[in-house]
Coordinates of C-alpha atoms in Angstrom, one line a residue:
M20 CA 222.8 57.3 157.3
A21 CA 223.2 55.0 154.4
K22 CA 220.8 52.4 153.4
K23 CA 221.1 48.7 153.5
Q24 CA 220.4 47.6 149.7
E25 CA 218.0 44.8 149.1
M26 CA 219.0 42.9 146.0
Y27 CA 217.1 40.1 144.1
F28 CA 217.0 38.7 140.5
N29 CA 213.9 37.6 138.8
G30 CA 215.4 34.6 137.0
D31 CA 216.1 34.2 133.1
D32 CA 213.3 35.6 131.5
C33 CA 214.1 39.1 129.5
R34 CA 210.8 39.4 128.3
F35 CA 210.0 42.3 130.7
C36 CA 213.7 43.6 131.0
N37 CA 214.0 47.3 131.8
G38 CA 217.9 47.1 131.4
M39 CA 219.0 47.7 134.8
C40 CA 222.2 46.0 134.0
C41 CA 223.0 48.8 131.5
R42 CA 222.1 51.7 134.1
Y43 CA 225.5 51.6 136.0
V44 CA 229.0 50.0 136.3
T45 CA 230.8 48.7 139.3
I46 CA 234.5 49.1 139.8
D47 CA 236.3 47.5 142.6
I48 CA 238.5 49.6 144.9
E49 CA 241.7 47.7 145.1
K50 CA 242.4 47.7 148.9
E51 CA 240.0 48.6 151.5
P52 CA 240.2 52.5 152.5
R53 CA 241.9 53.0 156.0
S54 CA 243.3 56.5 156.0
E55 CA 242.0 59.7 156.0
E56 CA 243.6 60.7 152.7
R57 CA 242.1 57.4 151.1
F58 CA 238.7 58.4 152.5
D59 CA 239.0 62.1 151.2
E60 CA 239.4 60.8 147.6
I61 CA 236.0 58.6 148.0
I62 CA 234.5 61.4 149.7
W63 CA 235.3 63.6 146.9
W64 CA 233.8 60.8 144.1
L65 CA 230.4 61.0 146.0
C66 CA 230.2 64.8 145.5
N67 CA 229.1 63.7 142.0
P68 CA 225.7 62.6 141.7
N69 CA 226.1 59.6 139.5
I70 CA 228.8 58.2 141.9
K71 CA 227.8 55.8 144.9
I72 CA 230.1 53.5 147.0
L73 CA 229.1 50.0 147.7
K74 CA 230.7 48.2 150.9
N75 CA 230.4 44.9 151.3
G76 CA 232.3 43.7 154.4
H77 CA 236.0 44.6 153.5
F78 CA 235.1 44.8 149.9
W79 CA 234.6 48.3 148.3
S80 CA 233.6 49.2 145.1
V81 CA 232.7 52.3 142.9
L82 CA 229.1 52.4 141.6
V83 CA 228.9 54.7 138.7
M84 CA 225.4 55.2 137.6
G85 CA 224.4 56.0 133.9
K86 CA 222.4 54.7 131.0
C87 CA 224.5 53.0 128.4
E88 CA 224.1 55.2 125.2
N89 CA 222.8 52.1 123.3
L90 CA 219.9 51.4 125.5
N91 CA 217.0 52.9 123.5
G92 CA 213.4 54.3 124.9
S93 CA 212.1 50.9 125.1
D94 CA 214.8 49.6 127.5
K95 CA 216.3 47.5 124.6
C96 CA 219.8 47.2 123.3
D97 CA 220.1 49.1 119.9
I98 CA 223.2 47.2 119.0
Y99 CA 222.4 43.9 120.4
E100 CA 223.8 41.6 117.8
A101 CA 227.0 43.5 117.8
R102 CA 227.1 44.4 121.7
P103 CA 230.5 44.1 123.5
D104 CA 231.5 40.3 124.6
L105 CA 231.3 41.6 128.2
C106 CA 227.8 42.2 127.7
R107 CA 227.1 38.7 126.3
D108 CA 228.7 37.3 129.2
Y109 CA 226.7 39.3 131.7
P110 CA 225.6 38.7 134.3
P111 CA 227.5 35.5 135.5
E112 CA 225.2 32.9 135.8
E113 CA 225.5 32.8 139.7
E114 CA 224.4 36.3 139.9
G115 CA 221.2 36.2 137.6
C116 CA 219.3 38.9 136.0
H117 CA 219.1 42.2 137.8
F118 CA 215.5 43.2 136.3
D119 CA 214.6 46.3 138.4
S120 CA 217.2 45.8 141.2
I121 CA 220.5 47.9 140.7
K122 CA 222.4 44.5 141.3
R123 CA 222.2 41.3 143.3
L124 CA 224.6 42.2 145.6
E125 CA 224.8 42.7 149.4
G126 CA 226.2 45.6 151.4
T127 CA 225.8 49.1 152.0
I128 CA 225.5 52.0 149.4
F129 CA 226.8 55.3 150.4
S130 CA 225.5 58.1 148.1
T131 CA 226.7 61.3 149.6
P132 CA 229.9 62.4 151.5
E133 CA 227.7 62.8 154.4
E134 CA 226.4 59.2 154.5
L135 CA 230.0 58.1 154.4
L136 CA 231.2 60.6 156.8
T137 CA 228.3 59.5 159.3
Y138 CA 229.3 56.0 159.0
L139 CA 232.8 56.7 159.8
A140 CA 232.3 59.0 162.6
V141 CA 229.4 56.5 164.1
E142 CA 230.6 53.0 163.3
R143 CA 234.4 53.4 163.0
K144 CA 234.4 56.2 165.8
K145 CA 236.7 58.3 163.5
D146 CA 237.1 61.9 165.0
W147 CA 238.0 63.3 161.6
A148 CA 235.0 62.3 160.0
K149 CA 232.6 63.8 162.7
K150 CA 234.7 67.4 162.4
R151 CA 234.4 67.1 158.6
L152 CA 230.6 66.1 158.7
E153 CA 230.0 69.4 161.3
N154 CA 232.0 71.6 158.8
I155 CA 229.9 70.3 155.9
K156 CA 226.5 71.1 158.1
K157 CA 228.1 74.5 159.2
A158 CA 228.9 75.5 155.5
R159 CA 225.3 74.3 154.2
S160 CA 223.9 76.3 156.9
I161 CA 225.7 79.5 155.9
K162 CA 223.9 79.6 152.7

C-alpha cells in the first residue's frame, strides 16, 4: 500500500541545503480522476520509475523525480545568479524550505501501479482495479 508521507521544513537557513527542491517537479492534475480510463493513464505514468502520484484529499498531482541539470556535486546551483525567476521565488513563504524532505505536503504518494490499484480496490471498492491487480501479479509470476 502507498505510504503516508511525513513532510516538514527546516526554516530559512540554506547553509546545509542539499538541493531537495531541485530534485522533483509537481504538476497538478486538473480534475480528480474517477473513471477507469483516467486511472489507466495514471497507471501508465506510474510504470516510469521517475513518476509518482500525490493524492491529498480530492487534489491529485504528478510528482516527477529528477535532479536539475544545474545542481552540482556539492548540491549547489551552478547558475544561481542567473537562475529562472521561478527558482528565485521558490518555495512560497507559506511552505518554507524542503531541506531533506520531498516537499512539505500532506497526502499519500503512490510510487507503483500496484500501490494505486491496491488503493482503488480496497478504499474505493473498484472491481476493475482488483482484476487488474490480479492480472499484474499473474503476469509477474509467469516470468
